[in-house]
Tab-separated table of C-alpha atoms in Angstrom:
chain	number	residue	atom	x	y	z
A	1	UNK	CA	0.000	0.000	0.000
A	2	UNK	CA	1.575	3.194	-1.347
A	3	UNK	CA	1.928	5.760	1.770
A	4	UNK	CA	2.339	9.389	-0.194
A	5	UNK	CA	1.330	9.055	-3.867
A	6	UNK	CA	1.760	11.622	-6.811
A	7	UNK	CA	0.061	11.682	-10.356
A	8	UNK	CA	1.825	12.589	-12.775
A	9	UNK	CA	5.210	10.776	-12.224
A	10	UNK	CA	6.275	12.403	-15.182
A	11	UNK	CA	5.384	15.821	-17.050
A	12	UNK	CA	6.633	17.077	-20.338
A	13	UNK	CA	4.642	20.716	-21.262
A	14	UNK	CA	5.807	24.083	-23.279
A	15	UNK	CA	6.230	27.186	-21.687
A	16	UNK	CA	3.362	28.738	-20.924
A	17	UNK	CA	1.191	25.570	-20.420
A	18	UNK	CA	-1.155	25.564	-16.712
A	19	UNK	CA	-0.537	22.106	-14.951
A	20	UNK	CA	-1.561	20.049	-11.785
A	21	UNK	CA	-0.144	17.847	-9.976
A	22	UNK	CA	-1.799	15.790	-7.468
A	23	UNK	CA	-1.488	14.030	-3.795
A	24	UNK	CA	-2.867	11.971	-1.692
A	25	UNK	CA	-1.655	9.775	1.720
A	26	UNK	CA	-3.144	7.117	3.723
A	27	UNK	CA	-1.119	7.975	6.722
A	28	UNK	CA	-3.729	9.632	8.634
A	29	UNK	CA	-1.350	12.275	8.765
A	30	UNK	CA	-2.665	16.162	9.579
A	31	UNK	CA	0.075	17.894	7.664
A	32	UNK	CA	1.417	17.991	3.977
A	33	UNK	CA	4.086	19.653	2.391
A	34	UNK	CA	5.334	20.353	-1.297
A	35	UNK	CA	8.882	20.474	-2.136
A	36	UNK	CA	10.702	21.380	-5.074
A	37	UNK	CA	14.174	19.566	-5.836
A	38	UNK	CA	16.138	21.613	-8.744
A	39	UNK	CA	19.237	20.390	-10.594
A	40	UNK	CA	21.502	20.673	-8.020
A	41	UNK	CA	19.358	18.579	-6.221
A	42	UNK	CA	18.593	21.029	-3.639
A	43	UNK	CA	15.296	20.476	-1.195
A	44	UNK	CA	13.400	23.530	-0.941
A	45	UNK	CA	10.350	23.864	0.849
A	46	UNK	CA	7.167	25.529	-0.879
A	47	UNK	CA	3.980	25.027	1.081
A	48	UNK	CA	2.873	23.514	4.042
A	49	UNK	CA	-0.613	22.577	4.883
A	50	UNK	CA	-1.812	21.633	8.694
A	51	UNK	CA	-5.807	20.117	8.496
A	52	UNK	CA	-6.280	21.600	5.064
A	53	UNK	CA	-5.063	25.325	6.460
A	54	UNK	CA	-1.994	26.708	4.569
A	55	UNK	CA	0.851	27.314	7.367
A	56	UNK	CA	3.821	27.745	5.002
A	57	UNK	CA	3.809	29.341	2.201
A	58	UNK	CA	7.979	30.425	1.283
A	59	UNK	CA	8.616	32.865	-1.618
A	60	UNK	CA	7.077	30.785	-4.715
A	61	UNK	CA	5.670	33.025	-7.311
A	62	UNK	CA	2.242	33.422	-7.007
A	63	UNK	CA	1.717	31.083	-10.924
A	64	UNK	CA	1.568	28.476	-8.253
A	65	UNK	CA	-1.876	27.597	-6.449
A	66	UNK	CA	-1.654	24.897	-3.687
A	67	UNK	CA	-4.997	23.370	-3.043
A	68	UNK	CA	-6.470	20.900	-0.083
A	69	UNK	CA	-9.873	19.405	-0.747
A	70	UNK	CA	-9.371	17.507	2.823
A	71	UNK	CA	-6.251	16.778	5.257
A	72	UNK	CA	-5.365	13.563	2.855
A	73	UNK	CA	-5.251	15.485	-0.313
A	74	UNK	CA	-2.787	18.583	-1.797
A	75	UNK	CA	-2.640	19.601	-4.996
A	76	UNK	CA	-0.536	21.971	-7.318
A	77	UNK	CA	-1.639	23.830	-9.584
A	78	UNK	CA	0.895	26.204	-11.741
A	79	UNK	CA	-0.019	28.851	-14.311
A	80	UNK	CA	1.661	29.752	-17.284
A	81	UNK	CA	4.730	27.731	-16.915
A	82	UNK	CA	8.087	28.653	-17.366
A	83	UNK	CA	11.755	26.878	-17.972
A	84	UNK	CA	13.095	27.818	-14.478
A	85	UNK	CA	10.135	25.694	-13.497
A	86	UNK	CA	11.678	22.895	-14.816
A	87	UNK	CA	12.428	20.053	-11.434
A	88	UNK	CA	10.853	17.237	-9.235
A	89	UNK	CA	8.458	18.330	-7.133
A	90	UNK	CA	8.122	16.413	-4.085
A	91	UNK	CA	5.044	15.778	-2.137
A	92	UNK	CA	5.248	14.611	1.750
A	93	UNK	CA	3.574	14.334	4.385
A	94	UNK	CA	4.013	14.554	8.606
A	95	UNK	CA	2.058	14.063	11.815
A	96	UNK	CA	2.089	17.586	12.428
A	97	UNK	CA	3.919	20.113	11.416
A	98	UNK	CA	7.552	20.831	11.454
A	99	UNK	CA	9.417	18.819	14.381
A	100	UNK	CA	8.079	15.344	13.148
A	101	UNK	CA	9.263	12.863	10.398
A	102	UNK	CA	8.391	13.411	6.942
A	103	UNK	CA	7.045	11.063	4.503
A	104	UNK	CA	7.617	11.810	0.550
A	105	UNK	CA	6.158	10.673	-2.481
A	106	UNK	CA	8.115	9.353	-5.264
A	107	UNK	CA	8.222	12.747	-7.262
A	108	UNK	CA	6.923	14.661	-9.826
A	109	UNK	CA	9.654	15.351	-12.881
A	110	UNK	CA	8.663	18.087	-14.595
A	111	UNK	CA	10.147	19.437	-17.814
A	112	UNK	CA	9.136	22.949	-19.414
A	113	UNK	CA	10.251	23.202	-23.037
B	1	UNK	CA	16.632	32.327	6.560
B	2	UNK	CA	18.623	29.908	8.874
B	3	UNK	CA	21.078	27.541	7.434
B	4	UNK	CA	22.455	23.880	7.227
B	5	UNK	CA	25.626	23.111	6.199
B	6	UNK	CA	27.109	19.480	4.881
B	7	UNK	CA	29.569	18.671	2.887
B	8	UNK	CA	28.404	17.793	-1.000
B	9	UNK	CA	31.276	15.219	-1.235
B	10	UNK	CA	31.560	12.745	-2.852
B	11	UNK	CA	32.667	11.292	0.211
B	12	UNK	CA	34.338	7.593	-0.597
B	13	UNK	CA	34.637	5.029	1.823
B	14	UNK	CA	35.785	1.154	1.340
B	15	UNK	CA	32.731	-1.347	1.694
B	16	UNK	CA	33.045	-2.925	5.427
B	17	UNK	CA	34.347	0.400	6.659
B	18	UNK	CA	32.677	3.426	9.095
B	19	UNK	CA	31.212	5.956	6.834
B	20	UNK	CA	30.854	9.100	8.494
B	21	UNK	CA	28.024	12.119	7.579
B	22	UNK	CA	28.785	15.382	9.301
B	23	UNK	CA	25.895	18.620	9.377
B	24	UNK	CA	26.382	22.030	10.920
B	25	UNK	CA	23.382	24.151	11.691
B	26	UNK	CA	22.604	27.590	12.595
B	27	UNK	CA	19.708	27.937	14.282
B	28	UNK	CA	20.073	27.374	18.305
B	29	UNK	CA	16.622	27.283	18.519
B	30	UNK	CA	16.211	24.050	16.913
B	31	UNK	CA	14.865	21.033	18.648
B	32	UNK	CA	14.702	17.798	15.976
B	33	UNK	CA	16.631	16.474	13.701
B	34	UNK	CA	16.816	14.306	10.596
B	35	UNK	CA	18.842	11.768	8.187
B	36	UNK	CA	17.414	11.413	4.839
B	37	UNK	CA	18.911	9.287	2.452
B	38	UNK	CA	18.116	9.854	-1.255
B	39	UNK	CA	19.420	7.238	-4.201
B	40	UNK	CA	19.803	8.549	-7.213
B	41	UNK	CA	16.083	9.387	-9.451
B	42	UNK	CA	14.237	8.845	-6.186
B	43	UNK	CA	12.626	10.583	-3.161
B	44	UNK	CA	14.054	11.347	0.140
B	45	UNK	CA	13.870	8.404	2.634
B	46	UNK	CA	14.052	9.140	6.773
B	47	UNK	CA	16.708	6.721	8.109
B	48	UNK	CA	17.288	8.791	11.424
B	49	UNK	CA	15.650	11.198	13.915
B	50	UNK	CA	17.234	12.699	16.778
B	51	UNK	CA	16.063	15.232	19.450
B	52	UNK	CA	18.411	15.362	21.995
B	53	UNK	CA	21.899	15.114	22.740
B	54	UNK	CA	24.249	12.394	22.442
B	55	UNK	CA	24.604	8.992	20.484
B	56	UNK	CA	21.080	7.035	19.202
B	57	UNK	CA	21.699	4.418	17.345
B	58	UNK	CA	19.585	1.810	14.885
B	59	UNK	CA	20.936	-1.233	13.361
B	60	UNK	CA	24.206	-0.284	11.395
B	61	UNK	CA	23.550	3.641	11.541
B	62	UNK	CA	24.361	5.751	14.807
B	63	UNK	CA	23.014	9.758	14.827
B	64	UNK	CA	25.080	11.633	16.950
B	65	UNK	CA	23.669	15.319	18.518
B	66	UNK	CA	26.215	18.561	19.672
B	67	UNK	CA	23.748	21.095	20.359
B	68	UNK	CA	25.855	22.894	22.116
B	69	UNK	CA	28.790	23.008	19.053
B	70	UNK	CA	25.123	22.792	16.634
B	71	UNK	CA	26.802	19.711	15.180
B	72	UNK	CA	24.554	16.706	14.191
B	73	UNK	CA	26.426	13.676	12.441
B	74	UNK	CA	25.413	10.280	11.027
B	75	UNK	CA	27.724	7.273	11.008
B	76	UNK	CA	26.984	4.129	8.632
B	77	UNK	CA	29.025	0.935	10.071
B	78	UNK	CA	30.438	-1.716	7.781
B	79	UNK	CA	29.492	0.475	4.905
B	80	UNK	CA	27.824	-1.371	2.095
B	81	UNK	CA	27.727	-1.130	-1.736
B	82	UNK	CA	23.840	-0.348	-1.185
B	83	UNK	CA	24.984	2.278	1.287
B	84	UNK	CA	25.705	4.736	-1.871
B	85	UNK	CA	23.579	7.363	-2.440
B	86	UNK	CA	22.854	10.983	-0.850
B	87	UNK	CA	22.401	11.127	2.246
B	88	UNK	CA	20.165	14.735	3.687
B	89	UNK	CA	20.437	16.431	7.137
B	90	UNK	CA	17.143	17.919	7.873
B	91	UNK	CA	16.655	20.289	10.733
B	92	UNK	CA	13.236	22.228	12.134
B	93	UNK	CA	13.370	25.801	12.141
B	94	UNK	CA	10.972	27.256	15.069
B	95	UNK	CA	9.226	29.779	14.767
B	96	UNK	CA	6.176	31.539	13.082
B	97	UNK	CA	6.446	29.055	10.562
B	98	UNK	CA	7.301	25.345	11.893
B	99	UNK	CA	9.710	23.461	9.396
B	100	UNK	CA	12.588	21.626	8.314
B	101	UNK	CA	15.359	23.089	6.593
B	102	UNK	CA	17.480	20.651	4.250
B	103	UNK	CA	21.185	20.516	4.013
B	104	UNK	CA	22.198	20.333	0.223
B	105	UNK	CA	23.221	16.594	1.232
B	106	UNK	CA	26.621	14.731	1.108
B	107	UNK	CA	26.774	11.983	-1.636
B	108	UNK	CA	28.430	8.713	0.076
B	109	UNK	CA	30.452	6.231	-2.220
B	110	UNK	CA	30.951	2.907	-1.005
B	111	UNK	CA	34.111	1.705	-2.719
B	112	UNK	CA	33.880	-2.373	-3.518
């Protein structure tokens, strides 16, 4: 039984394209996260949701739309995409925010052409 | 926004051997801490966690915790060729907004 899953696992759009990506876990967990992983494999925190209320939200243009339907569900949704968008985005999940383990999904690898 | 520091490496170490992971961090304020280890084309795995000071070990790996020096450190015993891959110190950042910071990660290379 897969713990954190993401749809797309892979994503191949031109520039200026609108795309979603989609979550879901079975954990029971309160708290999910989205990540974005660039080339130099750096692990950058985007958003943070706590019981479908957005906690974290880091400097991400605003082309990108988190949404959570309920506490087992996030979604991405970016506008008009651009190259420097172009990296695997990484969906995870925790107990509760912050202090506790995190949980990711195998990745999104998105390429803007 | 704070900082963690680890060495990108590649750090090579002969298989049966101690590998060993070392992460610098600057907020004092922080109270947990992680090891993620990441192979190649696939997500970020939690191997450790570690809240207060001192040694806590599991199986083969050992997390060691300086808060006092800031200094967080994984070591891998009798390193294996299945050991290889990157290995990420996480750390939670208190505050307004409760999260982990990642380090950039050190890859490990476990030498046959």
């Amino acid at each position: 039984d897969t713990a954190v899953s993401q749809t797309p696992k892979y994503l191949v759009t031109q520039m200026g394209n609108d795309k979603s990506i989609k979550c879901e876990q079975n954990l029971g967990h309160d708290t999910m996260y989205w990540y974005k992983q660039d080339s130099k494999k750096f692990l950058k925190i985007m958003f943070s949701y706590n019981n479908k209320e957005l906690i974290i939200n880091e400097t991400v243009p605003n082309r990108f739309s988190p949404k959570s339907p309920d506490k087992a569900h996030l979604n991405l949704h970016i506008n008009s995409l651009e190259l420097g968008d172009s990296a695997v985005y990484f969906c995870a999940s925790s107990q509760e925010p912050g202090s506790y383990e995190q949980y990711f999904g195998p990745g999104t690898r998105l390429t803007v052409t | 926004q704070k900082e963690v520091e680890q060495n990108s490496g590649p750090l090579s170490v002969p298989e049966g051997a101690i590998a060993s992971l070392n992460c610098t961090y600057s907020d004092r304020g922080s109270q947990s801490f992680f090891w993620y280890r990441q192979y190649s084309g696939k997500s970020p795995e939690l191997i450790m966690s570690i809240y207060s000071n001192g040694d806590k070990e599991d199986g083969r790996f050992t997390a060691q915790l300086n808060k006092a020096s800031q200094y967080v450190s994984l070591l891998i015993r009798d390193s294996q060729p299945s050991d290889s891959a990157t290995y990420l110190c996480a750390v939670n950042q208190r505050g307004r907004d409760d999260k982990i910071i990642f380090g950039k990660g050190t890859r490990l290379h476990i030498l046959p």
